[in-house]
XYZ file of N, CA and C in Angstrom:
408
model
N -47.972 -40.398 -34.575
C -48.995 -39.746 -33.775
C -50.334 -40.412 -34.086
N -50.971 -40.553 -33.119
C -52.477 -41.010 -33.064
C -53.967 -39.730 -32.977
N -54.508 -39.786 -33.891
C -55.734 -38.647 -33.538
C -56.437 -39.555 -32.801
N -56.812 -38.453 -31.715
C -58.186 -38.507 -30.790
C -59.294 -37.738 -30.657
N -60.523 -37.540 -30.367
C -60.807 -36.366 -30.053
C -60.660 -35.800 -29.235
N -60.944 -33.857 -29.582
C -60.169 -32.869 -28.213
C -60.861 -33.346 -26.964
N -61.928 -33.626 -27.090
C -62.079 -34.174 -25.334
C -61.605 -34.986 -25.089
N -61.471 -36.003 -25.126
C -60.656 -37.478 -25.085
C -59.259 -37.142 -24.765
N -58.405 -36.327 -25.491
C -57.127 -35.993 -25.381
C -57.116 -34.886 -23.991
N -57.816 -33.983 -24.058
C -57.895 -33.248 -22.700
C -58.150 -34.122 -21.659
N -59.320 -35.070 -21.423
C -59.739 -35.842 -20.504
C -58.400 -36.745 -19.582
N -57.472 -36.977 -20.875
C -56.349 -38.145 -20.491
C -55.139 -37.681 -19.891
N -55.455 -36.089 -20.225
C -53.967 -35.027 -19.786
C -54.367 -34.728 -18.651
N -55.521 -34.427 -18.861
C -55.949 -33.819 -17.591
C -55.799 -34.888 -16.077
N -56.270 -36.044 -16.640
C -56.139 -36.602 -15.542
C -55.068 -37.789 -14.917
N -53.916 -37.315 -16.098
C -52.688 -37.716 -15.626
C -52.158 -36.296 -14.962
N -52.586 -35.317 -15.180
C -51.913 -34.221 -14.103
C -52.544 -34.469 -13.051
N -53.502 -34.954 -12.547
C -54.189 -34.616 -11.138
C -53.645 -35.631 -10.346
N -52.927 -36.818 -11.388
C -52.076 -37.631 -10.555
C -50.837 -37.130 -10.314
N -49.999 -36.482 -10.729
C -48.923 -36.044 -10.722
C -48.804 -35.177 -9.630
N -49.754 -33.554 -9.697
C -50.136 -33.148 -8.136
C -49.883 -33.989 -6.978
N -50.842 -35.139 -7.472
C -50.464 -36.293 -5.625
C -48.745 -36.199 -5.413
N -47.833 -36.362 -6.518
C -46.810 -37.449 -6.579
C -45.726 -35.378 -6.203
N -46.209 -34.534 -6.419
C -45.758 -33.162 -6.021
C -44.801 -33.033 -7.618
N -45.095 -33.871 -8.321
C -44.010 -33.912 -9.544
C -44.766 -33.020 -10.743
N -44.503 -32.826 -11.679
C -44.465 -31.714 -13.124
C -45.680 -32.361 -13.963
N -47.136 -31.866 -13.916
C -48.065 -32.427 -14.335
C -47.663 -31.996 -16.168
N -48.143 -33.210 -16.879
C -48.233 -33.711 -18.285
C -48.648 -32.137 -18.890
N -47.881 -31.724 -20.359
C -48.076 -30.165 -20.651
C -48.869 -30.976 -22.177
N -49.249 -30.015 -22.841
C -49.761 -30.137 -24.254
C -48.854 -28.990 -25.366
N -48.627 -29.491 -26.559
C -47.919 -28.494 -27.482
C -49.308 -28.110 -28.289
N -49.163 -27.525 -28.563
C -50.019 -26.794 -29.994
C -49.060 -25.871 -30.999
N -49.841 -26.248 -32.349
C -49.839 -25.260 -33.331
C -50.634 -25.110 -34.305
N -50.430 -23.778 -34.656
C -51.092 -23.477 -35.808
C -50.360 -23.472 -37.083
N -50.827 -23.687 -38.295
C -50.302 -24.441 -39.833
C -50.044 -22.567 -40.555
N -49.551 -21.972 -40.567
C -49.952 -20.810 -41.559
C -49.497 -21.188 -43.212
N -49.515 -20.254 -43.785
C -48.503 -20.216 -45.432
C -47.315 -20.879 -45.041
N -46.650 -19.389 -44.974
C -45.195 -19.786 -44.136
C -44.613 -20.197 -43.352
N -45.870 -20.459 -42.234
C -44.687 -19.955 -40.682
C -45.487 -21.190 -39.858
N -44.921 -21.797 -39.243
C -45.716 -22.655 -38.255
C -45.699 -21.936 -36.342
N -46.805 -21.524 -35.779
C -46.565 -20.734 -34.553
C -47.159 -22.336 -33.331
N -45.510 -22.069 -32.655
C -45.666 -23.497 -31.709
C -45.904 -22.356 -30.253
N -46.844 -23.229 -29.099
C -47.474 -22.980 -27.792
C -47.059 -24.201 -27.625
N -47.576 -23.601 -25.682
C -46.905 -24.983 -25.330
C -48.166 -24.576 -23.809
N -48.996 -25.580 -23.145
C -49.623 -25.369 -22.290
C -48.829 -25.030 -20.973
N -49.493 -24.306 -20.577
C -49.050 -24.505 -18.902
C -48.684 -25.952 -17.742
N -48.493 -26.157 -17.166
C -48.650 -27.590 -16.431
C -49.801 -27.426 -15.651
N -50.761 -26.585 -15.668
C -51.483 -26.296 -14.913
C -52.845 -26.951 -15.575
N -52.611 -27.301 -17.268
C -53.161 -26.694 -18.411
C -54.453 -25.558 -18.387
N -54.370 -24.685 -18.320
C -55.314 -23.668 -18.066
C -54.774 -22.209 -19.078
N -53.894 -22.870 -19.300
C -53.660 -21.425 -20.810
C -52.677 -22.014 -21.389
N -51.775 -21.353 -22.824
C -51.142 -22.081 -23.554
C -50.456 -20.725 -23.625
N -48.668 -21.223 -23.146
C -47.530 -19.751 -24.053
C -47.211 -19.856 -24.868
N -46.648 -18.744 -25.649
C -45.940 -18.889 -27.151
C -44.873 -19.574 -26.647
N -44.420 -20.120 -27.931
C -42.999 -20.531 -27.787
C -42.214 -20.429 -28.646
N -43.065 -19.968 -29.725
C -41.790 -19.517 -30.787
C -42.471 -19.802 -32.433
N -42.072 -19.152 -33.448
C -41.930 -19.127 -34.762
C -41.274 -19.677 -35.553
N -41.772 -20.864 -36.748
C -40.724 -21.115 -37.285
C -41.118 -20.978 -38.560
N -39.901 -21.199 -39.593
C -40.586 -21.114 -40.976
C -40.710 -22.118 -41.454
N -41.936 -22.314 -42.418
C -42.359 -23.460 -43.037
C -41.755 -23.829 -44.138
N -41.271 -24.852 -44.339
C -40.452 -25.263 -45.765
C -40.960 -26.826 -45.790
N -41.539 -27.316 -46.637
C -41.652 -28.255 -46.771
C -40.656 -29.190 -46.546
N -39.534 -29.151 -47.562
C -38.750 -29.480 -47.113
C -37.728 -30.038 -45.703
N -38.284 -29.060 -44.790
C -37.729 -29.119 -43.472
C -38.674 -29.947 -42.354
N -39.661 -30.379 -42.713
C -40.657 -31.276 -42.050
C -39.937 -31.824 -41.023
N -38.833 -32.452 -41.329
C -38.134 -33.560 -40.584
C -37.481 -32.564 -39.022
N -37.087 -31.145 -39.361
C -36.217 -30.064 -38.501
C -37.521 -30.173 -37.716
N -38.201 -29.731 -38.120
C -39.743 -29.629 -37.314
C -40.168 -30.456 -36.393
N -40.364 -31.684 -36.931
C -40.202 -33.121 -35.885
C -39.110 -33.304 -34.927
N -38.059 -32.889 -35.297
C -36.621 -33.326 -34.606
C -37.236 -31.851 -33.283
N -37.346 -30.946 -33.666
C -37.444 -29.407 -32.618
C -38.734 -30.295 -31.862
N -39.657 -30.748 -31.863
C -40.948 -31.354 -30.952
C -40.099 -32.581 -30.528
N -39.265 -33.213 -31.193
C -39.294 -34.307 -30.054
C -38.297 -33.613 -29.181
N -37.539 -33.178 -28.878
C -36.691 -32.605 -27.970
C -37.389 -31.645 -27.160
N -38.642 -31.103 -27.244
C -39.841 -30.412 -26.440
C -40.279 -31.585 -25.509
N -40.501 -33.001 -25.952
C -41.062 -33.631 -25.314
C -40.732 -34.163 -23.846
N -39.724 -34.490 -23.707
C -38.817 -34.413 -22.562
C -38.689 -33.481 -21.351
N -38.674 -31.974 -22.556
C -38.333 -30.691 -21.342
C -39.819 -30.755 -20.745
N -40.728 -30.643 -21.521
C -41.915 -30.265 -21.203
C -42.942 -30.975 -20.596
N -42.555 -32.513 -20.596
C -43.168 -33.651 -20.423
C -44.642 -33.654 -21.239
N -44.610 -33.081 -22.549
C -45.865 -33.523 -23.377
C -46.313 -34.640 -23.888
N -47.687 -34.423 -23.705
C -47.923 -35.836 -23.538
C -49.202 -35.763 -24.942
N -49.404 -34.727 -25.520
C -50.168 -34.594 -26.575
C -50.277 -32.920 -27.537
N -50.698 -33.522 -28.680
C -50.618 -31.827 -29.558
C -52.364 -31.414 -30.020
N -52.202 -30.462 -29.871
C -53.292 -29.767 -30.493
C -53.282 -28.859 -31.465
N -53.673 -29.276 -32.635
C -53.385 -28.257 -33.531
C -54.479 -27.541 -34.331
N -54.213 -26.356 -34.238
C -55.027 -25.484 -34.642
C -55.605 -25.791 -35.915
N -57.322 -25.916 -36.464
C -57.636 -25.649 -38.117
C -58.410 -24.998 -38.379
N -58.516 -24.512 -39.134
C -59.804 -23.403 -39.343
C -60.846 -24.241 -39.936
N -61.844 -23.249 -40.285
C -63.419 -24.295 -40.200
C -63.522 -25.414 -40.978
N -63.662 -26.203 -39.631
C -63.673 -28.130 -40.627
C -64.650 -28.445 -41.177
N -65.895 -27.768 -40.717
C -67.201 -27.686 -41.519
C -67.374 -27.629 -42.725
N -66.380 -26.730 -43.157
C -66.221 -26.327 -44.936
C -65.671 -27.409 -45.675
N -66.456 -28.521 -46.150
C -66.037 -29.108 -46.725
C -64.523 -28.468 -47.967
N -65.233 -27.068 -48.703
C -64.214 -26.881 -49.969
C -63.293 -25.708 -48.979
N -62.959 -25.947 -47.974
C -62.032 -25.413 -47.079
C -60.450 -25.571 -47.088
N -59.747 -25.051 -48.282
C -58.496 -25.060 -49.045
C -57.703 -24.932 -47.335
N -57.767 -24.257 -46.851
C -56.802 -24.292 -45.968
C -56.924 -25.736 -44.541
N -58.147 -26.158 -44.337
C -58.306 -27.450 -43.934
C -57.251 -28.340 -44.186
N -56.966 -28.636 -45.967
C -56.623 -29.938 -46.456
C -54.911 -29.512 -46.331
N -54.843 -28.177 -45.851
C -53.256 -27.457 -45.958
C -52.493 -27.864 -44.749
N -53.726 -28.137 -43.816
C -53.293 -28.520 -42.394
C -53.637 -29.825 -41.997
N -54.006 -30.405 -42.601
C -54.072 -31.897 -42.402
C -52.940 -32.917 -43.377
N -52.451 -32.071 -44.715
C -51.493 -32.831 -45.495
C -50.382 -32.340 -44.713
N -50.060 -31.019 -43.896
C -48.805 -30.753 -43.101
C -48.824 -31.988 -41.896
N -50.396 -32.290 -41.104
C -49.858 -33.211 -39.833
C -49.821 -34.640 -40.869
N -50.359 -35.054 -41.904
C -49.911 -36.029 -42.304
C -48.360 -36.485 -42.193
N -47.938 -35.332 -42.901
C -46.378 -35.279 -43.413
C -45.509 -35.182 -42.071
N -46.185 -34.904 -40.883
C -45.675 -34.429 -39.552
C -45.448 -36.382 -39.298
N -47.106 -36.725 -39.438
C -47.004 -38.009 -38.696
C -46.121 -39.298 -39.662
N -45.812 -38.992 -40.966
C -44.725 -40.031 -41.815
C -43.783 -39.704 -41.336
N -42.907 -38.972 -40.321
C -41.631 -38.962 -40.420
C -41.535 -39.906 -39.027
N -42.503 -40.709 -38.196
C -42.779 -41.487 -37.511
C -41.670 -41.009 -36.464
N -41.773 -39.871 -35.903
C -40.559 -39.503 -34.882
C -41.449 -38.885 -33.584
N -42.672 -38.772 -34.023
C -43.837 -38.058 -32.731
C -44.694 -39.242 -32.495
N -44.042 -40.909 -32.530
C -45.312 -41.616 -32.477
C -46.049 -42.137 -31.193
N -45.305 -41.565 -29.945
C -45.537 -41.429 -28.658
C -47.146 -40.602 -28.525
N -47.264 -39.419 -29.425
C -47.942 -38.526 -29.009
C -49.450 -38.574 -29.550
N -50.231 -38.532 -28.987
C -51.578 -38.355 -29.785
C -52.033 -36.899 -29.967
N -52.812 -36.608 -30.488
C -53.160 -35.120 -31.355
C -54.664 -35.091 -31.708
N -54.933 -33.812 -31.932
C -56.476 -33.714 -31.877
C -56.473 -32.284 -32.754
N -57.554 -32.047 -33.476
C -57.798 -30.468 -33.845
C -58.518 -29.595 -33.207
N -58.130 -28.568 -33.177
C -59.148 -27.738 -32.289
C -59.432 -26.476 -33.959
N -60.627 -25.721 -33.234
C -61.419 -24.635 -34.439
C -60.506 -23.685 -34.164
N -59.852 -23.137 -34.760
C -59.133 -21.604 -34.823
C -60.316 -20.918 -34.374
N -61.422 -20.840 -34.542
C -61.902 -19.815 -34.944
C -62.756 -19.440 -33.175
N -62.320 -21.068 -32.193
C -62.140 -20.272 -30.716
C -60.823 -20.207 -29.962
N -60.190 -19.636 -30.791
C -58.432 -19.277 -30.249
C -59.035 -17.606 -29.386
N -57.985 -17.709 -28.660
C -58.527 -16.425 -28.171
C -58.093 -15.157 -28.735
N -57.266 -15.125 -29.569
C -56.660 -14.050 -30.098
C -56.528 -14.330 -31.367
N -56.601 -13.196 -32.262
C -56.174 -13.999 -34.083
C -54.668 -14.414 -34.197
N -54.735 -15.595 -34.606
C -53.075 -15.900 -35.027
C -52.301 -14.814 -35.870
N -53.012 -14.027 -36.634
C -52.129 -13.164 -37.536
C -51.630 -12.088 -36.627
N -52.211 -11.908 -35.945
C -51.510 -10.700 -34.778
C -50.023 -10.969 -34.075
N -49.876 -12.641 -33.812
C -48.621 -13.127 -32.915
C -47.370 -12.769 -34.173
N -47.655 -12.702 -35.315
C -46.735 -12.490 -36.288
C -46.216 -11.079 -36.291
C-alpha cells in the first residue's frame, strides 16, 4: 500500500467514479477502518461514495495480520476498491500512544505486501460521525 493524502485519495476515487457513471458500470468503493485494542471495525463506502456501511468486526491478534490482509484482498474485487482509509485518533499529539498503535498495525498491514494495489490515507477519528465504541 502507498500513503497519500485524504484529499488526493478522495480526488482520484472520486473521479474515477464519475467516469464509470459515463460507462453505466460500478463506480470505484473505498474500505475503511478503525485500529481498536482488540477488534479491528471494517466499512466499506457506498459506490456513490457519500457514506460508508459497516461491514463487519474482527478480532485483533497480531498474529493474524496475514487473515486480515487475505479478508481485504478478497473485498477488493467484490467491491471494486480502489483505496483505504483508516481511521486515527489525534495525529497532532505527538505522545499519542494510540497514534503509533495504528500506524505499527498499517505498517504490519503494508509488510505482508498483499494490499500493494491500494493506496491509503488517515483520516481524524475525532470527525467520524458516530463514536466507534458504540458500533461494538
Amino acid at each position: 500500500m502507498k500513503y497519500v493524502k485524504p484529499c488526493s485519495l478522495f480526488y482520484e476515487v472520486h473521479k474515477r467514479a464519475v467516469e464509470m457513471v459515463g460507462k453505466k458500470a460500478i463506480g470505484p468503493q473505498l474500505l475503511g477502518f478503525n485500529v481498536l485494542e482488540k477488534y479491528v471495525i471494517i466499512s466499506i463506502s457506498d459506490p456513490k461514495l457519500l457514506c460508508c456501511i459497516h461491514y463487519g468486526l474482527v478480532e485483533r491478534k497480531r498474529r493474524d495480520i496475514h487473515t486480515l490482509a487475505n479478508l481485504f484482498q478478497t473485498l477488493i474485487p467484490k467491491y471494486n476498491l480502489e483505496g483505504v482509509v483508516i481511521g486515527c485518533p489525534d495525529a497532532e499529539d505527538i505522545d499519542n500512544h494510540e497514534v503509533a498503535k495504528v500506524e505499527s498495525f498499517v505498517e504490519d498491514l503494508c509488510n505482508t505486501r498483499k494490499l500493494e494495489d491500494l493506496k491509503y490515507t488517515y483520516w481524524d477519528t475525532r470527525f467520524a460521525p458516530a463514536p466507534v465504541g458504540k458500533i461494538i
